Coordinates of N, CA and C in Angstrom, one line a residue:
P180 N -4.6 -15.6 34.9 CA -4.7 -15.4 36.3 C -6.2 -15.2 36.6
P181 N -6.5 -15.6 37.7 CA -8.1 -15.6 38.3 C -8.4 -13.9 38.4
P182 N -9.6 -13.6 38.4 CA -9.9 -12.1 38.6 C -9.3 -11.4 39.9
G183 N -9.0 -10.5 40.0 CA -8.2 -9.9 41.3 C -7.1 -10.3 41.7
A184 N -6.2 -11.3 40.9 CA -4.7 -11.6 41.1 C -3.9 -10.7 40.6
S185 N -2.7 -10.7 41.2 CA -1.6 -9.7 40.8 C -0.9 -10.5 39.6
V186 N -0.2 -9.6 38.8 CA 0.7 -10.0 37.9 C 1.7 -9.1 37.7
R187 N 3.2 -9.4 37.2 CA 4.2 -8.7 36.9 C 4.2 -8.6 35.6
V188 N 4.3 -7.4 35.2 CA 4.5 -7.0 33.6 C 5.7 -6.3 33.5
Q189 N 6.5 -6.6 32.3 CA 7.8 -6.0 32.1 C 7.4 -5.1 30.8
V190 N 7.6 -3.9 30.7 CA 7.2 -2.9 29.7 C 8.7 -2.4 29.1
P191 N 9.0 -2.7 27.9 CA 10.5 -2.2 27.5 C 10.2 -0.8 27.2
A192 N 11.3 -0.1 27.6 CA 11.2 1.3 27.6 C 12.7 1.9 26.9
G193 N 12.5 3.0 26.2 CA 13.8 3.4 25.7 C 13.5 3.8 24.1
V194 N 14.4 4.1 23.5 CA 14.3 4.8 22.1 C 14.0 3.5 21.2
A195 N 13.0 3.8 20.1 CA 12.6 2.8 19.1 C 13.7 2.7 18.3
R196 N 13.9 1.4 17.8 CA 14.9 1.2 16.8 C 14.4 0.2 15.8
L197 N 15.0 0.0 14.7 CA 14.6 -0.8 13.8 C 15.4 -2.2 14.0
A198 N 14.7 -3.4 13.7 CA 15.3 -4.7 13.9 C 14.7 -5.5 12.7
V199 N 15.3 -6.7 12.6 CA 15.0 -7.7 11.8 C 14.1 -8.8 12.4
S200 N 13.0 -9.1 11.4 CA 12.1 -10.1 12.0 C 12.0 -11.3 10.8
I201 N 12.0 -12.5 11.5 CA 11.8 -13.5 10.6 C 10.5 -14.5 11.0
P202 N 10.1 -15.3 10.3 CA 9.2 -16.3 10.6 C 9.6 -17.4 11.8
A203 N 9.0 -17.7 12.6 CA 9.6 -18.6 13.7 C 10.1 -20.0 13.1
S204 N 9.3 -20.3 12.0 CA 9.7 -21.6 11.4 C 11.1 -21.6 10.6
A205 N 11.6 -20.3 10.5 CA 13.0 -20.3 9.8 C 14.1 -20.5 10.9
L206 N 13.9 -20.2 12.1 CA 14.9 -20.4 13.1 C 15.0 -21.9 13.6
R207 N 16.4 -22.2 13.4 CA 16.8 -23.6 13.7 C 17.9 -23.5 15.1
K208 N 17.7 -24.6 15.8 CA 18.4 -24.5 17.0 C 19.5 -25.8 16.9
G209 N 20.9 -25.4 17.3 CA 21.8 -26.3 17.1 C 22.7 -26.3 18.4
P210 N 23.7 -27.2 18.6 CA 24.7 -27.1 19.5 C 25.6 -26.0 19.6
G211 N 25.7 -25.4 18.5 CA 26.3 -24.0 18.5 C 25.7 -22.9 18.8
G212 N 24.3 -23.1 18.7 CA 23.5 -21.9 19.0 C 22.2 -21.7 18.0
D213 N 21.7 -20.7 18.0 CA 20.5 -20.4 17.0 C 21.1 -20.2 15.4
F214 N 20.5 -20.7 14.4 CA 20.9 -20.2 13.2 C 19.7 -20.3 12.2
V215 N 20.0 -19.7 11.1 CA 19.0 -19.7 9.9 C 19.9 -20.2 8.7
F216 N 19.1 -20.6 7.5 CA 19.6 -20.7 6.4 C 19.1 -19.6 5.4
V217 N 20.1 -19.0 4.9 CA 20.2 -17.8 4.2 C 20.1 -18.5 2.7
V218 N 19.3 -18.0 1.8 CA 19.0 -18.4 0.6 C 20.0 -17.4 -0.5
A219 N 20.9 -17.8 -0.9 CA 21.9 -16.7 -1.8 C 22.5 -17.4 -2.9
Q220 N 22.8 -16.9 -3.8 CA 23.7 -17.2 -5.1 C 25.1 -17.0 -4.9
D221 N 25.8 -18.1 -4.8 CA 27.2 -18.1 -4.3 C 28.0 -18.2 -5.8
Q222 N 28.2 -17.2 -6.6 CA 28.9 -17.2 -7.9 C 30.2 -17.7 -7.8
D223 N 30.8 -17.1 -6.8 CA 32.5 -17.3 -6.6 C 32.8 -18.8 -6.5
K224 N 32.1 -19.3 -5.5 CA 32.5 -20.7 -5.1 C 32.1 -21.7 -6.1
Y225 N 30.7 -21.6 -6.5 CA 30.1 -22.7 -7.3 C 30.0 -22.6 -8.9
K226 N 30.2 -21.3 -9.1 CA 30.0 -20.8 -10.7 C 28.9 -21.3 -11.5
D227 N 27.8 -21.6 -10.7 CA 26.5 -21.9 -11.2 C 25.4 -20.7 -11.1
S228 N 25.7 -20.0 -10.2 CA 24.5 -18.8 -9.9 C 23.1 -19.5 -9.6
K229 N 23.3 -20.7 -8.9 CA 21.8 -21.1 -8.4 C 21.8 -20.9 -7.1
P230 N 20.7 -20.7 -6.5 CA 20.5 -20.6 -5.1 C 20.6 -21.6 -4.3
R231 N 21.6 -21.4 -3.3 CA 22.0 -22.5 -2.4 C 21.7 -21.8 -0.6
A232 N 21.5 -22.8 0.1 CA 21.5 -22.6 1.5 C 22.7 -22.2 2.0
Q233 N 22.8 -21.1 2.8 CA 24.1 -20.7 3.5 C 23.7 -20.7 5.0
Q234 N 24.2 -21.5 5.9 CA 24.0 -21.6 7.4 C 24.5 -20.4 8.0
R235 N 23.8 -19.5 8.7 CA 24.2 -18.2 9.1 C 23.8 -18.3 10.9
P236 N 24.8 -18.0 11.7 CA 24.4 -18.0 13.2 C 23.6 -16.6 13.3
V237 N 22.8 -16.7 14.3 CA 22.1 -15.4 14.5 C 21.9 -15.6 16.3
Q238 N 21.5 -14.2 16.4 CA 21.4 -13.8 18.0 C 19.7 -13.4 18.1
V239 N 19.0 -14.1 18.7 CA 17.4 -13.8 19.0 C 17.5 -12.8 19.8
E240 N 16.5 -11.8 19.7 CA 16.3 -10.7 20.6 C 14.9 -11.0 21.3
A241 N 14.1 -11.2 20.7 CA 12.7 -11.5 21.1 C 11.6 -12.5 20.3
L242 N 10.7 -12.9 21.0 CA 9.9 -13.7 20.1 C 8.5 -12.8 20.2
A243 N 8.0 -12.7 19.0 CA 6.6 -11.8 18.8 C 5.8 -12.7 18.1
G244 N 4.9 -13.6 19.1 CA 3.9 -14.3 18.2 C 4.6 -15.3 17.2
D245 N 4.4 -15.4 16.0 CA 4.9 -16.3 14.9 C 6.2 -15.8 14.3
E246 N 6.5 -14.6 15.0 CA 7.8 -13.8 14.3 C 9.0 -14.0 15.5
V247 N 10.1 -14.1 15.0 CA 11.5 -13.9 15.8 C 12.2 -12.7 15.5
V248 N 12.4 -12.0 16.5 CA 13.2 -10.7 16.3 C 14.7 -10.9 16.6
I249 N 15.6 -10.7 15.3 CA 16.9 -10.9 15.3 C 17.7 -9.8 15.8
R250 N 18.7 -10.1 16.5 CA 19.5 -9.0 17.1 C 20.6 -8.9 16.2
D251 N 21.1 -10.0 15.9 CA 22.4 -9.8 15.0 C 22.4 -11.2 14.1
G252 N 23.1 -11.0 12.9 CA 23.4 -12.1 12.0 C 22.7 -12.0 10.7
L253 N 21.5 -11.2 10.6 CA 20.8 -10.9 9.3 C 20.6 -9.5 9.1
V254 N 20.6 -9.1 7.9 CA 20.1 -7.5 7.5 C 19.0 -7.7 6.7
A255 N 18.2 -6.5 6.6 CA 17.1 -6.5 5.9 C 17.2 -6.8 4.6
G256 N 16.5 -7.6 3.8 CA 16.4 -7.8 2.4 C 16.9 -9.2 2.1
E257 N 17.6 -9.9 3.2 CA 18.1 -11.1 2.7 C 16.8 -12.1 3.0
Q258 N 17.0 -13.0 2.0 CA 16.0 -14.4 2.1 C 16.4 -15.6 3.0
V259 N 15.6 -15.8 3.7 CA 15.8 -17.0 4.7 C 14.9 -18.1 4.3
A260 N 15.3 -19.4 4.5 CA 14.4 -20.6 4.1 C 13.6 -20.8 5.4
T261 N 12.0 -21.1 5.0 CA 11.3 -21.2 6.0 C 10.7 -22.5 6.1
S262 N 10.2 -23.0 4.9 CA 9.4 -24.3 4.8 C 10.5 -25.3 4.4
G263 N 10.6 -26.4 5.2 CA 11.6 -27.2 4.9 C 13.2 -27.1 5.5
S264 N 13.3 -25.9 6.2 CA 14.5 -25.6 6.8 C 15.3 -26.7 7.5
F265 N 14.4 -27.7 8.1 CA 14.9 -28.5 8.9 C 15.7 -29.5 8.1
K266 N 15.5 -29.6 6.9 CA 16.1 -30.6 5.9 C 17.5 -30.1 5.4
L267 N 17.6 -29.0 5.5 CA 18.8 -28.2 4.7 C 20.1 -28.5 5.4
R268 N 21.1 -28.2 4.7 CA 22.4 -28.4 5.1 C 23.2 -27.2 4.3
D269 N 24.4 -26.8 4.8 CA 25.2 -25.8 4.1 C 25.6 -26.0 2.8
A270 N 25.4 -25.1 1.9 CA 25.7 -25.0 0.4 C 24.9 -26.1 -0.2
V271 N 23.6 -26.6 0.2 CA 22.8 -27.4 -0.8 C 22.0 -26.6 -1.7
L272 N 21.7 -27.1 -2.8 CA 20.8 -26.3 -3.7 C 19.4 -26.4 -3.1
V273 N 18.8 -25.1 -3.4 CA 17.5 -24.9 -2.9 C 16.6 -24.4 -4.3
S274 N 15.3 -24.5 -4.0 CA 14.3 -24.0 -4.9 C 13.5 -23.1 -4.2
V275 N 13.4 -21.8 -4.7 CA 12.6 -20.9 -4.1 C 11.1 -20.8 -4.8
V276 N 10.1 -21.1 -4.0 CA 8.8 -21.1 -4.4 C 8.0 -19.9 -4.2
P277 N 7.0 -19.5 -4.7 CA 6.4 -18.1 -4.5 C 5.6 -18.5 -2.9
K278 N 5.5 -17.3 -2.2 CA 5.1 -17.4 -0.9 C 3.8 -17.1 -0.8
P279 N 3.0 -17.8 0.3 CA 1.7 -17.3 0.7 C 1.3 -15.9 0.6
E280 N 0.4 -15.3 0.1 CA 0.0 -13.8 0.2 C 0.3 -13.1 1.6
S281 N 0.3 -13.9 2.5 CA 0.6 -13.1 3.9 C 1.8 -12.4 4.0
V282 N 2.9 -13.1 3.4 CA 4.1 -12.7 3.5 C 4.7 -12.2 1.9
A283 N 3.8 -12.1 1.0 CA 4.3 -11.8 -0.3 C 4.4 -10.2 -0.3
A284 N 3.9 -9.4 0.4 CA 4.2 -8.1 0.6 C 5.7 -7.9 0.8
N285 N 6.3 -8.7 1.6 CA 7.9 -8.4 1.8 C 8.6 -8.8 0.9
N286 N 7.9 -9.6 -0.4 CA 8.8 -10.0 -1.3 C 9.6 -11.2 -0.9
G287 N 9.2 -11.8 0.3 CA 10.2 -13.0 0.7 C 11.4 -12.6 1.5
A288 N 11.5 -11.1 1.5 CA 12.9 -10.8 2.3 C 12.8 -10.7 3.8
V289 N 13.7 -10.7 4.5 CA 13.9 -10.3 5.7 C 13.4 -8.9 5.9
A290 N 12.3 -8.5 6.7 CA 11.7 -7.1 6.8 C 12.2 -6.4 8.2
P291 N 12.5 -5.2 8.1 CA 12.8 -4.5 9.5 C 11.5 -4.2 10.2
V292 N 11.6 -4.4 11.5 CA 10.5 -4.0 12.3 C 10.8 -3.2 13.4
A293 N 9.8 -2.2 13.9 CA 10.3 -1.3 14.9 C 10.0 -2.0 16.3
L294 N 11.1 -1.8 17.0 CA 11.0 -2.2 18.5 C 10.8 -1.2 19.3

């Protein structure tokens, strides 16, 4: 806005709580709503213990720069596919590669953030 202009600002108020955030590149949009691909080893179904993509619906709470705050659908510690997630389908085998140092501190897992 130009100098001297008015702006409307919404400031969240309330009790701080922990939430889960993921990189914005991990969030996919589809006809059924927002979803991510969780990388997990499904030993019961496939008997091979290899990492596979599992499509999981999520509810987005807020966008914070390059991060998306997830209200429901993920728990802290789960791994989500970020790079190339647009190519994935449910149950497809995936390869986990080392992350850039910017997210290496999280060990590739979904991290809780304070809201």
